[in-house]
Short mmCIF file of C-alpha atoms in Angstrom, two decimals:
data_model
loop_
_atom_site.label_atom_id
_atom_site.label_comp_id
_atom_site.label_asym_id
_atom_site.label_seq_id
_atom_site.Cartn_x
_atom_site.Cartn_y
_atom_site.Cartn_z
CA UNK A 1 -25.70 -3.28 -17.58
CA UNK A 2 -24.19 -6.62 -18.63
CA UNK A 3 -21.47 -7.01 -21.18
CA UNK A 4 -18.96 -4.47 -22.27
CA UNK A 5 -19.70 -0.82 -23.01
CA UNK A 6 -20.67 0.13 -26.48
CA UNK A 7 -17.60 1.18 -28.45
CA UNK A 8 -18.92 3.39 -31.21
CA UNK A 9 -17.39 3.50 -34.65
CA UNK A 10 -16.02 6.92 -35.56
CA UNK A 11 -14.61 7.95 -38.92
CA UNK A 12 -10.84 7.61 -38.85
CA UNK A 13 -10.30 11.36 -39.20
CA UNK A 14 -12.92 12.25 -36.59
CA UNK A 15 -12.10 12.09 -32.87
CA UNK A 16 -14.95 12.04 -30.32
CA UNK A 17 -15.27 15.04 -28.01
CA UNK A 18 -14.95 14.94 -24.23
CA UNK A 19 -18.70 14.58 -23.63
CA UNK A 20 -19.11 11.71 -26.07
CA UNK A 21 -15.98 9.98 -24.76
CA UNK A 22 -17.26 10.16 -21.17
CA UNK A 23 -20.70 8.93 -22.25
CA UNK A 24 -19.10 5.89 -23.90
CA UNK A 25 -16.91 5.18 -20.89
CA UNK A 26 -19.69 5.42 -18.28
CA UNK A 27 -22.18 3.37 -20.28
CA UNK A 28 -21.26 0.34 -18.11
CA UNK A 29 -22.46 0.38 -14.50
CA UNK A 30 -19.64 -1.86 -13.30
CA UNK A 31 -17.12 0.72 -14.48
CA UNK A 32 -18.74 3.35 -12.28
CA UNK A 33 -18.78 1.13 -9.18
CA UNK A 34 -15.19 0.01 -9.69
CA UNK A 35 -14.07 3.57 -10.41
CA UNK A 36 -15.63 4.99 -7.24
CA UNK A 37 -14.10 2.32 -4.99
CA UNK A 38 -10.73 2.82 -6.70
CA UNK A 39 -11.05 6.57 -6.08
CA UNK A 40 -11.61 5.94 -2.37
CA UNK A 41 -8.49 3.79 -2.27
CA UNK A 42 -6.37 6.28 -4.18
CA UNK A 43 -7.63 9.17 -2.06
CA UNK A 44 -6.99 7.44 1.25
CA UNK A 45 -3.65 5.96 0.15
CA UNK A 46 -2.08 9.41 -0.22
CA UNK A 47 -0.15 8.67 2.99
CA UNK A 48 1.83 5.90 1.23
CA UNK A 49 4.33 8.54 0.18
CA UNK A 50 5.28 8.99 3.85
CA UNK A 51 6.00 5.31 4.51
CA UNK A 52 9.80 5.41 4.39
CA UNK A 53 9.78 8.48 6.63
CA UNK A 54 7.47 6.63 9.03
CA UNK A 55 9.80 3.63 9.18
CA UNK A 56 12.60 6.00 10.18
CA UNK A 57 10.48 7.38 13.05
CA UNK A 58 10.00 3.86 14.45
CA UNK A 59 13.79 3.34 14.37
CA UNK A 60 14.27 1.23 11.25
CA UNK A 61 17.77 1.73 9.84
CA UNK A 62 18.49 2.07 6.12
CA UNK A 63 19.71 -1.51 5.62
CA UNK A 64 16.67 -3.00 7.35
CA UNK A 65 14.34 -0.78 5.33
CA UNK A 66 16.08 -1.71 2.09
CA UNK A 67 16.00 -5.44 2.83
CA UNK A 68 12.33 -5.47 3.81
CA UNK A 69 11.15 -3.34 0.88
CA UNK A 70 13.22 -5.41 -1.58
CA UNK A 71 11.79 -8.61 -0.08
CA UNK A 72 8.25 -7.30 -0.58
CA UNK A 73 9.06 -6.37 -4.20
CA UNK A 74 10.38 -9.90 -4.86
CA UNK A 75 7.26 -11.35 -3.22
CA UNK A 76 5.18 -9.18 -5.56
CA UNK A 77 6.90 -10.70 -8.61
CA UNK A 78 5.73 -14.23 -7.75
CA UNK A 79 2.36 -13.03 -6.44
CA UNK A 80 1.67 -11.24 -9.73
CA UNK A 81 2.55 -14.30 -11.81
CA UNK A 82 0.28 -16.54 -9.73
CA UNK A 83 -2.37 -13.83 -9.75
CA UNK A 84 -2.23 -13.53 -13.52
CA UNK A 85 -3.05 -17.22 -13.87
CA UNK A 86 -5.86 -17.01 -11.31
CA UNK A 87 -7.25 -13.91 -13.00
CA UNK A 88 -7.91 -15.87 -16.17
CA UNK A 89 -9.44 -18.97 -14.51
CA UNK A 90 -11.30 -17.52 -11.49
CA UNK A 91 -14.28 -15.15 -11.37
CA UNK A 92 -12.59 -11.74 -11.57
CA UNK A 93 -15.25 -10.13 -9.39
CA UNK A 94 -14.07 -12.29 -6.47
CA UNK A 95 -10.51 -11.15 -7.08
CA UNK A 96 -11.61 -7.49 -7.23
CA UNK A 97 -13.21 -7.93 -3.80
CA UNK A 98 -10.24 -9.87 -2.38
CA UNK A 99 -7.75 -7.24 -3.56
CA UNK A 100 -9.60 -4.48 -1.72
CA UNK A 101 -10.04 -6.65 1.39
CA UNK A 102 -6.35 -7.53 1.65
CA UNK A 103 -5.21 -3.94 1.24
CA UNK A 104 -7.67 -2.95 3.98
CA UNK A 105 -6.13 -5.50 6.35
CA UNK A 106 -2.63 -4.18 5.56
CA UNK A 107 -3.65 -0.63 6.48
CA UNK A 108 -5.32 -1.74 9.71
CA UNK A 109 -2.22 -3.67 10.84
CA UNK A 110 0.14 -0.76 10.14
CA UNK A 111 -2.32 1.64 11.77
CA UNK A 112 -2.55 -0.37 14.99
CA UNK A 113 0.93 -1.80 15.57
CA UNK A 114 4.58 -0.68 15.59
CA UNK A 115 6.16 -4.00 16.57
CA UNK A 116 8.61 -5.16 13.89
CA UNK A 117 7.01 -8.60 13.50
CA UNK A 118 3.52 -7.19 12.98
CA UNK A 119 4.71 -4.49 10.58
CA UNK A 120 6.52 -7.24 8.67
CA UNK A 121 3.31 -9.31 8.53
CA UNK A 122 1.48 -6.24 7.20
CA UNK A 123 4.08 -5.84 4.45
CA UNK A 124 3.79 -9.54 3.54
CA UNK A 125 0.02 -9.12 3.18
CA UNK A 126 0.67 -6.07 0.98
CA UNK A 127 2.84 -8.22 -1.27
CA UNK A 128 0.30 -11.06 -1.36
CA UNK A 129 -2.33 -8.57 -2.47
CA UNK A 130 -0.87 -8.91 -5.96
CA UNK A 131 -2.27 -12.44 -6.16
CA UNK A 132 -5.70 -10.83 -6.44
CA UNK A 133 -4.72 -7.49 -7.99
CA UNK A 134 -4.01 -8.90 -11.45
CA UNK A 135 -7.51 -10.30 -11.87
CA UNK A 136 -8.96 -7.19 -10.26
CA UNK A 137 -7.25 -4.93 -12.81
CA UNK A 138 -8.21 -7.25 -15.66
CA UNK A 139 -11.86 -7.12 -14.51
CA UNK A 140 -12.15 -3.49 -15.45
CA UNK A 141 -9.64 -3.33 -18.30
CA UNK A 142 -11.61 -5.99 -20.16
CA UNK A 143 -14.42 -3.52 -20.60
CA UNK A 144 -12.64 -0.22 -21.22
CA UNK A 145 -13.28 0.86 -24.81
CA UNK A 146 -9.99 0.65 -26.72
CA UNK A 147 -10.65 3.98 -28.47
CA UNK A 148 -10.89 5.72 -25.08
CA UNK A 149 -8.36 3.64 -23.13
CA UNK A 150 -6.08 6.59 -22.34
CA UNK A 151 -8.91 8.71 -20.95
CA UNK A 152 -10.50 5.74 -19.14
CA UNK A 153 -7.28 4.88 -17.34
CA UNK A 154 -6.62 8.54 -16.60
CA UNK A 155 -9.96 8.72 -14.78
CA UNK A 156 -8.77 5.98 -12.44
CA UNK A 157 -5.61 7.93 -11.71
CA UNK A 158 -7.65 11.08 -11.06
CA UNK A 159 -8.66 9.53 -7.74
CA UNK A 160 -5.17 10.30 -6.52
CA UNK A 161 -6.07 13.98 -6.55
CA UNK A 162 -8.76 13.27 -3.97
CA UNK A 163 -5.82 12.52 -1.70
CA UNK A 164 -5.64 16.28 -1.15
CA UNK A 165 -8.40 15.75 1.43
CA UNK A 166 -6.29 13.15 3.24
CA UNK A 167 -3.24 15.41 3.17
CA UNK A 168 -5.27 18.33 4.54
CA UNK A 169 -6.44 16.13 7.41
CA UNK A 170 -2.81 15.18 8.05
CA UNK A 171 -1.75 18.85 8.10
CA UNK A 172 -4.49 19.57 10.65
CA UNK A 173 -3.76 16.70 13.04
CA UNK A 174 0.05 16.53 12.72
CA UNK A 175 0.71 19.45 15.13
CA UNK A 176 -1.55 17.74 17.69
CA UNK A 177 -0.44 14.11 17.48
CA UNK A 178 2.97 14.33 15.82
CA UNK A 179 4.07 12.75 12.55
CA UNK A 180 4.11 9.05 13.50
CA UNK A 181 0.81 9.02 15.41
CA UNK A 182 -0.95 11.04 12.67
CA UNK A 183 0.34 8.59 10.08
CA UNK A 184 -0.99 5.58 12.01
CA UNK A 185 -4.39 7.15 12.63
CA UNK A 186 -4.85 7.90 8.94
CA UNK A 187 -3.74 4.38 8.03
CA UNK A 188 -6.31 2.90 10.41
CA UNK A 189 -9.05 5.13 8.99
CA UNK A 190 -8.01 4.08 5.48
CA UNK A 191 -8.36 0.42 6.42
CA UNK A 192 -11.91 0.97 7.68
CA UNK A 193 -12.95 2.81 4.52
CA UNK A 194 -11.46 0.10 2.32
CA UNK A 195 -13.41 -2.59 4.18
CA UNK A 196 -16.56 -0.70 3.17
CA UNK A 197 -15.33 -0.54 -0.44
CA UNK A 198 -14.72 -4.30 -0.46
CA UNK A 199 -18.32 -4.83 0.68
CA UNK A 200 -19.57 -2.47 -2.06
CA UNK A 201 -17.69 -4.39 -4.74
CA UNK A 202 -19.05 -7.70 -3.41
CA UNK A 203 -22.62 -6.39 -3.57
CA UNK A 204 -22.72 -4.26 -6.72
CA UNK A 205 -20.25 -5.69 -9.23
CA UNK A 206 -21.47 -8.26 -11.75
CA UNK A 207 -19.72 -11.65 -11.81
CA UNK A 208 -17.01 -12.13 -14.43
CA UNK A 209 -16.51 -15.91 -14.79
CA UNK A 210 -13.53 -17.01 -16.86
CA UNK A 211 -12.91 -19.99 -19.12
CA UNK A 212 -11.36 -22.08 -16.33
CA UNK A 213 -8.30 -24.22 -16.81
CA UNK A 214 -7.99 -27.03 -19.30
CA UNK A 215 -9.61 -30.16 -17.90
CA UNK A 216 -7.40 -33.22 -17.64
CA UNK A 217 -4.25 -31.09 -17.56
CA UNK A 218 -2.17 -31.04 -14.36
CA UNK A 219 -2.44 -27.72 -12.54
CA UNK A 220 1.30 -27.00 -12.69
CA UNK A 221 1.45 -27.77 -16.42
CA UNK A 222 -1.53 -25.55 -17.18
CA UNK A 223 0.02 -22.77 -15.07
CA UNK A 224 3.36 -22.96 -16.89
CA UNK A 225 1.77 -23.20 -20.34
CA UNK A 226 -0.59 -20.26 -19.81
CA UNK A 227 2.11 -17.96 -18.41
CA UNK A 228 4.60 -18.93 -21.09
CA UNK A 229 2.04 -17.93 -23.70
CA UNK A 230 1.38 -14.64 -21.89
CA UNK A 231 5.03 -13.62 -21.68
CA UNK A 232 5.45 -14.69 -25.30
CA UNK A 233 2.67 -12.30 -26.40
CA UNK A 234 4.15 -9.48 -24.35
CA UNK A 235 7.69 -9.99 -25.65
CA UNK A 236 6.51 -10.36 -29.23
CA UNK A 237 4.36 -7.24 -29.20
CA UNK A 238 6.52 -4.85 -27.22
CA UNK A 239 10.06 -6.10 -26.50
CA UNK A 240 11.48 -2.57 -26.26
CA UNK A 241 8.90 -1.64 -23.65
CA UNK A 242 10.05 -4.44 -21.34
CA UNK A 243 13.70 -3.35 -21.45
CA UNK A 244 12.74 0.28 -20.77
CA UNK A 245 10.38 -0.74 -17.95
CA UNK A 246 13.03 -2.78 -16.13
CA UNK A 247 15.57 0.06 -16.16
CA UNK A 248 12.94 2.65 -15.26
CA UNK A 249 11.61 0.52 -12.40
CA UNK A 250 15.10 0.32 -10.92
CA UNK A 251 15.60 4.09 -11.17
CA UNK A 252 12.14 4.72 -9.67
CA UNK A 253 12.73 2.43 -6.71
CA UNK A 254 16.05 4.14 -5.97
CA UNK A 255 14.50 7.61 -6.19
CA UNK A 256 11.45 6.82 -4.08
CA UNK A 257 13.49 5.01 -1.46
CA UNK A 258 15.71 7.99 -0.84
CA UNK A 259 14.10 11.23 -2.03
CA UNK A 260 11.93 12.13 0.96
CA UNK A 261 14.47 10.87 3.50
CA UNK A 262 17.17 12.93 1.76
CA UNK A 263 14.91 15.98 1.70
CA UNK A 264 14.07 15.59 5.39
CA UNK A 265 17.36 14.47 6.94
CA UNK A 266 19.93 16.12 4.65
CA UNK A 267 18.16 19.14 3.16
CA UNK A 268 16.13 19.99 6.28
CA UNK A 269 12.60 19.88 4.82
CA UNK A 270 10.10 19.46 7.67
CA UNK A 271 7.33 16.86 7.78
CA UNK A 272 4.79 19.62 7.14
CA UNK A 273 6.82 20.82 4.19
CA UNK A 274 6.82 17.31 2.75
CA UNK A 275 3.05 17.07 3.29
CA UNK A 276 2.60 20.33 1.38
CA UNK A 277 4.71 18.87 -1.44
CA UNK A 278 2.30 15.93 -1.61
CA UNK A 279 -0.70 18.27 -1.57
CA UNK A 280 0.56 20.34 -4.52
CA UNK A 281 1.47 17.18 -6.43
CA UNK A 282 -2.07 15.85 -6.04
CA UNK A 283 -3.66 19.19 -7.03
CA UNK A 284 -1.81 19.46 -10.34
CA UNK A 285 -2.06 15.76 -11.16
CA UNK A 286 -5.67 15.67 -12.42
CA UNK A 287 -5.48 18.10 -15.37
CA UNK A 288 -2.14 16.66 -16.46
CA UNK A 289 -3.49 13.10 -16.31
CA UNK A 290 -6.50 13.92 -18.43
CA UNK A 291 -4.37 15.83 -20.91
CA UNK A 292 -1.81 13.02 -21.17
CA UNK A 293 -4.51 10.38 -21.56
CA UNK A 294 -6.03 12.26 -24.46
CA UNK A 295 -2.60 12.88 -25.99
CA UNK A 296 -1.91 9.15 -25.88
CA UNK A 297 -5.26 8.39 -27.55
CA UNK A 298 -4.96 11.04 -30.27
CA UNK A 299 -1.24 11.57 -30.96
CA UNK A 300 0.12 8.17 -30.00
CA UNK A 301 2.19 6.72 -27.17
CA UNK A 302 5.58 7.56 -28.70
CA UNK A 303 5.19 11.34 -28.50
CA UNK A 304 3.42 11.27 -25.13
CA UNK A 305 6.10 9.05 -23.60
CA UNK A 306 8.96 11.22 -24.86
CA UNK A 307 7.36 14.42 -23.56
CA UNK A 308 6.74 12.92 -20.11
CA UNK A 309 10.12 11.23 -19.72
CA UNK A 310 12.11 14.31 -20.65
CA UNK A 311 11.52 15.61 -17.10
CA UNK A 312 12.83 12.50 -15.29
CA UNK A 313 16.60 13.21 -15.43
CA UNK A 314 15.88 16.87 -14.64
CA UNK A 315 14.33 15.83 -11.32
CA UNK A 316 17.34 13.76 -10.29
CA UNK A 317 19.63 16.60 -11.34
CA UNK A 318 17.70 19.10 -9.19
CA UNK A 319 18.22 16.96 -6.08
CA UNK A 320 21.93 16.76 -6.87
CA UNK A 321 22.28 20.56 -6.95
CA UNK A 322 19.86 21.18 -4.05
CA UNK A 323 22.61 21.38 -1.37
CA UNK A 324 24.26 24.16 -3.42
CA UNK A 325 21.08 25.87 -4.62
CA UNK A 326 18.48 24.99 -1.96
CA UNK A 327 15.87 27.51 -3.15
CA UNK A 328 14.73 29.13 -6.39
CA UNK A 329 13.08 32.23 -4.87
CA UNK A 330 14.42 35.08 -2.68
CA UNK A 331 14.47 34.76 1.12
CA UNK A 332 11.78 37.39 1.63
CA UNK A 333 9.28 35.42 -0.46
CA UNK A 334 9.95 32.26 1.52
CA UNK A 335 9.62 34.24 4.75
CA UNK A 336 6.24 35.62 3.70
CA UNK A 337 5.04 32.14 2.78
CA UNK A 338 6.12 30.73 6.15
CA UNK A 339 4.43 33.63 7.94
CA UNK A 340 1.12 32.82 6.24
CA UNK A 341 1.37 29.06 6.89
CA UNK A 342 4.05 26.96 8.53
CA UNK A 343 5.82 24.83 5.93
CA UNK A 344 4.48 26.73 2.91
CA UNK A 345 7.94 28.09 2.11
CA UNK A 346 8.86 24.64 0.80
CA UNK A 347 7.17 25.58 -2.49
CA UNK A 348 10.11 27.86 -3.28
CA UNK A 349 12.80 25.22 -2.68
CA UNK A 350 14.70 23.10 -5.19
CA UNK A 351 13.71 19.77 -3.56
CA UNK A 352 10.06 20.75 -4.02
CA UNK A 353 10.50 21.07 -7.79
CA UNK A 354 12.45 17.81 -8.01
CA UNK A 355 10.09 15.63 -5.98
CA UNK A 356 6.76 17.04 -7.17
CA UNK A 357 7.69 16.92 -10.87
CA UNK A 358 9.07 13.41 -10.47
CA UNK A 359 5.95 12.07 -8.73
CA UNK A 360 3.62 13.63 -11.29
CA UNK A 361 5.60 12.27 -14.21
CA UNK A 362 5.76 8.77 -12.72
CA UNK A 363 1.95 8.59 -12.74
CA UNK A 364 1.75 10.01 -16.26
CA UNK A 365 4.37 7.54 -17.47
CA UNK A 366 2.55 4.46 -16.18
CA UNK A 367 -0.75 5.78 -17.52
CA UNK A 368 0.80 5.85 -20.99
CA UNK A 369 2.27 2.35 -20.59
CA UNK A 370 -1.03 0.83 -19.42
CA UNK A 371 -2.97 2.51 -22.22
CA UNK A 372 -0.42 1.12 -24.67
CA UNK A 373 -0.79 -2.40 -23.29
CA UNK A 374 -4.58 -2.11 -23.27
CA UNK A 375 -4.58 -1.31 -26.99
CA UNK A 376 -2.28 -4.15 -27.98
CA UNK A 377 -3.12 -7.25 -25.94
CA UNK A 378 -5.83 -9.85 -26.60
CA UNK A 379 -8.57 -9.34 -24.03
CA UNK A 380 -9.03 -13.02 -23.17
CA UNK A 381 -5.52 -13.11 -21.65
CA UNK A 382 -5.65 -9.69 -20.00
CA UNK A 383 -4.92 -10.85 -16.44
CA UNK A 384 -1.91 -12.99 -17.34
CA UNK A 385 -0.36 -10.37 -19.61
CA UNK A 386 -0.91 -7.59 -17.07
CA UNK A 387 0.58 -9.87 -14.43
CA UNK A 388 3.69 -10.43 -16.53
CA UNK A 389 4.02 -6.71 -17.15
CA UNK A 390 3.81 -5.89 -13.43
CA UNK A 391 6.09 -8.81 -12.57
CA UNK A 392 8.70 -7.21 -14.84
CA UNK A 393 8.15 -3.86 -13.08
CA UNK A 394 8.51 -5.43 -9.62
CA UNK A 395 11.57 -7.37 -10.74
CA UNK A 396 13.20 -4.12 -11.76
CA UNK A 397 12.17 -2.53 -8.47
CA UNK A 398 13.22 -5.42 -6.24
CA UNK A 399 16.89 -4.61 -5.92
CA UNK A 400 16.47 -0.82 -5.70
CA UNK A 401 15.61 -0.43 -1.98
CA UNK A 402 18.51 -2.69 -0.92
CA UNK A 403 20.93 -0.72 -3.10
CA UNK A 404 19.48 2.50 -1.69
CA UNK A 405 19.91 1.25 1.88
CA UNK A 406 23.55 0.32 1.23
CA UNK A 407 24.31 3.68 -0.41
CA UNK A 408 22.63 5.67 2.39
CA UNK A 409 24.54 3.68 5.02
CA UNK A 410 28.05 3.45 3.57
CA UNK A 411 28.35 6.17 0.90
CA UNK A 412 27.51 9.80 0.31
CA UNK A 413 23.72 9.85 -0.11
CA UNK A 414 23.80 12.02 -3.23
CA UNK A 415 25.41 9.07 -5.07
CA UNK A 416 21.95 7.52 -5.27
CA UNK A 417 20.69 10.40 -7.40
CA UNK A 418 23.76 10.28 -9.64
CA UNK A 419 22.80 6.68 -10.49
CA UNK A 420 19.16 7.67 -11.07
CA UNK A 421 20.27 10.54 -13.33
CA UNK A 422 22.38 8.18 -15.45
CA UNK A 423 19.61 5.58 -15.79
CA UNK A 424 17.08 8.26 -16.77
CA UNK A 425 19.37 9.63 -19.48
CA UNK A 426 19.82 6.10 -20.84
CA UNK A 427 16.06 5.60 -21.10
CA UNK A 428 15.46 9.06 -22.58
CA UNK A 429 18.00 8.35 -25.30
CA UNK A 430 16.33 5.04 -26.12
CA UNK A 431 12.90 6.70 -26.31
CA UNK A 432 14.17 9.48 -28.54
CA UNK A 433 15.81 6.99 -30.91
CA UNK A 434 13.35 4.10 -30.99
CA UNK A 435 10.18 5.19 -29.18
CA UNK A 436 8.18 2.58 -27.26
CA UNK A 437 6.51 0.71 -30.10
CA UNK A 438 5.05 1.70 -33.42
CA UNK A 439 1.90 3.70 -32.81
CA UNK A 440 0.23 1.65 -35.53
CA UNK A 441 1.05 -1.72 -34.00
CA UNK A 442 -2.29 -2.47 -32.41
CA UNK A 443 -3.78 -5.88 -31.71
CA UNK A 444 -3.89 -8.10 -34.79
CA UNK A 445 -7.41 -8.82 -35.91
CA UNK A 446 -6.89 -12.48 -35.19
CA UNK A 447 -6.44 -11.60 -31.55
CA UNK A 448 -9.28 -9.12 -31.37
CA UNK A 449 -10.94 -8.98 -27.96
CA UNK A 450 -14.31 -9.38 -29.65
CA UNK A 451 -13.58 -12.95 -30.66
#
């Protein structure tokens, strides 16, 4: 079906039910194709959570890890900005295919090689993927009905829950091959599946040609002008969001750099225990995503954001007290769990609560932010504005791994979570006082995506 899905007009006081909302959302064939390929990616990419642990098994030290991951984040900033421009002048279908193809190549390289130079090349390709990712995201966001944007985006995130299958496979093969070899085999399999998804997008998705750049204007001038307009729209419509996002991105990058390593090397959580953490996180993610998406649509982003973010400082605090209070259940219950399945006792530990709650709330948080942006930006500039948003996120993230590597090398590792705790409290206070943006501040009619 060409064009965008029908966005029905509902009385202001009447909210569509689940069935009607889903019917509206799936009225566009391209949405279904894009959604299914995104689900495959999200399902197979469940092993991304193990990446820092994997780098430790191939003898990367904390400083090297921090430098490389920060370098990739900085690369992503520039890649996103370039990609935002391309996404508004190049056929977005081609970018949707290219994004999937590049991420497939990254997985294949990591799955096949352990040599530092080749792993580094894989990470560079991962960063360059953002050149195509902006237009790829804009391809589908252009056609998500604004009234159902929270639910529509939540459905994309639901694919993460399919990662339970990947984690189960990991739990089965890890005792046979060991952690590092199991990780590589799953990465290689992921790359193969994503190559198939790239082919499916190339065959089934409809073209999405864009306006092209202004003729007679030098490329560099057009690039600068277009991106300056995009960042101007973003700053004008949601300045508070950008400040919050930068601080939150820094705290997230610190937490995700160190949390699993800290749990494994300091708190003694096994690889199987960490895999079970990831499994539980993916199981509970789907209902919470759908609930949060609907909350954002019906009750507004301010309330949804405050509810979700309240848990962030709690998670950092739990890791801080974990060495003193390592478990929240009696020893006999943990023993029974371990007797039934090796590693299952992790469910009754403090690190389990901290890491699982944090990972769930990170996904919910970005779902709210993306739904908010979707409701407030002019559709013709979707790729550039999304690119600027993600460039801000990556900019905030870029220094985190390096700081984490320095702290883990030269200081007490718990200091990292003290910093995260402080940053989270700062953001929570800002949300409680000012919210994100006014829930009524949608796109001005003059910038309506139907123009």
